[in-house]
Amino acid sequence: MDGARQIGKTYIIRYVGNKLFENYIEINMIEDSLGNRLFEKVRTVEDFYLQVSMLAGDKM
């Protein structure tokens, strides 16, 4: 999600995540120390899910 500063982007993501899903994984590409390297080797949807599962410490 992209947009102006201080308008509630993080709040709405967390709110919707908590209300609509039993669990969700929040990935902040700006604040994460790995940044854009997190998904540089991902080539398939399966690779994406595996990478996210490893980051979250739980199987998706």
Tab-separated table of C-alpha atoms in Angstrom:
chain	number	residue	atom	x	y	z
A	1	MET	CA	0.000	0.000	0.000
A	2	ASP	CA	1.313	3.429	-0.884
A	3	GLY	CA	0.066	6.881	-0.017
A	4	ALA	CA	0.561	10.073	1.916
A	5	ARG	CA	2.055	9.993	5.389
A	6	GLN	CA	-0.033	9.811	8.558
A	7	ILE	CA	-3.426	8.981	6.987
A	8	GLY	CA	-4.010	5.571	8.584
A	9	LYS	CA	-2.592	3.066	6.049
A	10	THR	CA	-1.034	0.841	8.698
A	11	TYR	CA	-4.066	1.156	10.949
A	12	ILE	CA	-6.525	0.023	8.261
A	13	ILE	CA	-4.330	-2.912	7.199
A	14	ARG	CA	-4.095	-4.141	10.791
A	15	TYR	CA	-7.785	-3.516	11.469
A	16	VAL	CA	-8.974	-5.390	8.389
A	17	GLY	CA	-6.432	-8.164	8.972
A	18	ASN	CA	-7.687	-8.737	12.505
A	19	LYS	CA	-11.388	-8.456	11.669
A	20	LEU	CA	-11.540	-10.555	8.496
A	21	PHE	CA	-8.912	-13.223	9.067
A	22	GLU	CA	-8.090	-15.717	11.783
A	23	ASN	CA	-4.445	-14.794	11.278
A	24	TYR	CA	-2.537	-12.582	8.908
A	25	ILE	CA	1.070	-11.698	8.218
A	26	GLU	CA	2.151	-8.087	7.956
A	27	ILE	CA	5.274	-7.459	5.895
A	28	ASN	CA	6.694	-3.939	5.936
A	29	MET	CA	9.131	-3.663	3.030
A	30	ILE	CA	10.299	-0.218	4.192
A	31	GLU	CA	11.070	-1.052	7.805
A	32	ASP	CA	12.286	-4.630	7.309
A	33	SER	CA	16.074	-4.847	7.409
A	34	LEU	CA	16.117	-7.194	4.397
A	35	GLY	CA	14.005	-4.817	2.332
A	36	ASN	CA	13.621	-5.791	-1.307
A	37	ARG	CA	15.933	-8.809	-0.884
A	38	LEU	CA	13.122	-10.708	0.841
A	39	PHE	CA	11.610	-11.910	-2.417
A	40	GLU	CA	14.437	-11.557	-4.941
A	41	LYS	CA	14.641	-15.325	-5.579
A	42	VAL	CA	10.882	-15.918	-5.667
A	43	ARG	CA	9.790	-17.123	-9.102
A	44	THR	CA	6.477	-18.884	-8.428
A	45	VAL	CA	3.471	-18.512	-6.157
A	46	GLU	CA	4.670	-21.570	-4.249
A	47	ASP	CA	8.056	-19.889	-3.691
A	48	PHE	CA	6.253	-16.798	-2.394
A	49	TYR	CA	4.158	-18.782	0.090
A	50	LEU	CA	7.223	-20.694	1.277
A	51	GLN	CA	9.181	-17.469	1.838
A	52	VAL	CA	6.323	-15.798	3.704
A	53	SER	CA	5.803	-18.919	5.819
A	54	MET	CA	9.480	-18.904	6.774
A	55	LEU	CA	9.333	-15.215	7.696
A	56	ALA	CA	6.219	-15.682	9.797
A	57	GLY	CA	7.437	-18.859	11.444
A	58	ASP	CA	4.188	-20.616	10.569
A	59	LYS	CA	2.832	-22.471	7.543
A	60	MET	CA	0.329	-20.514	5.487
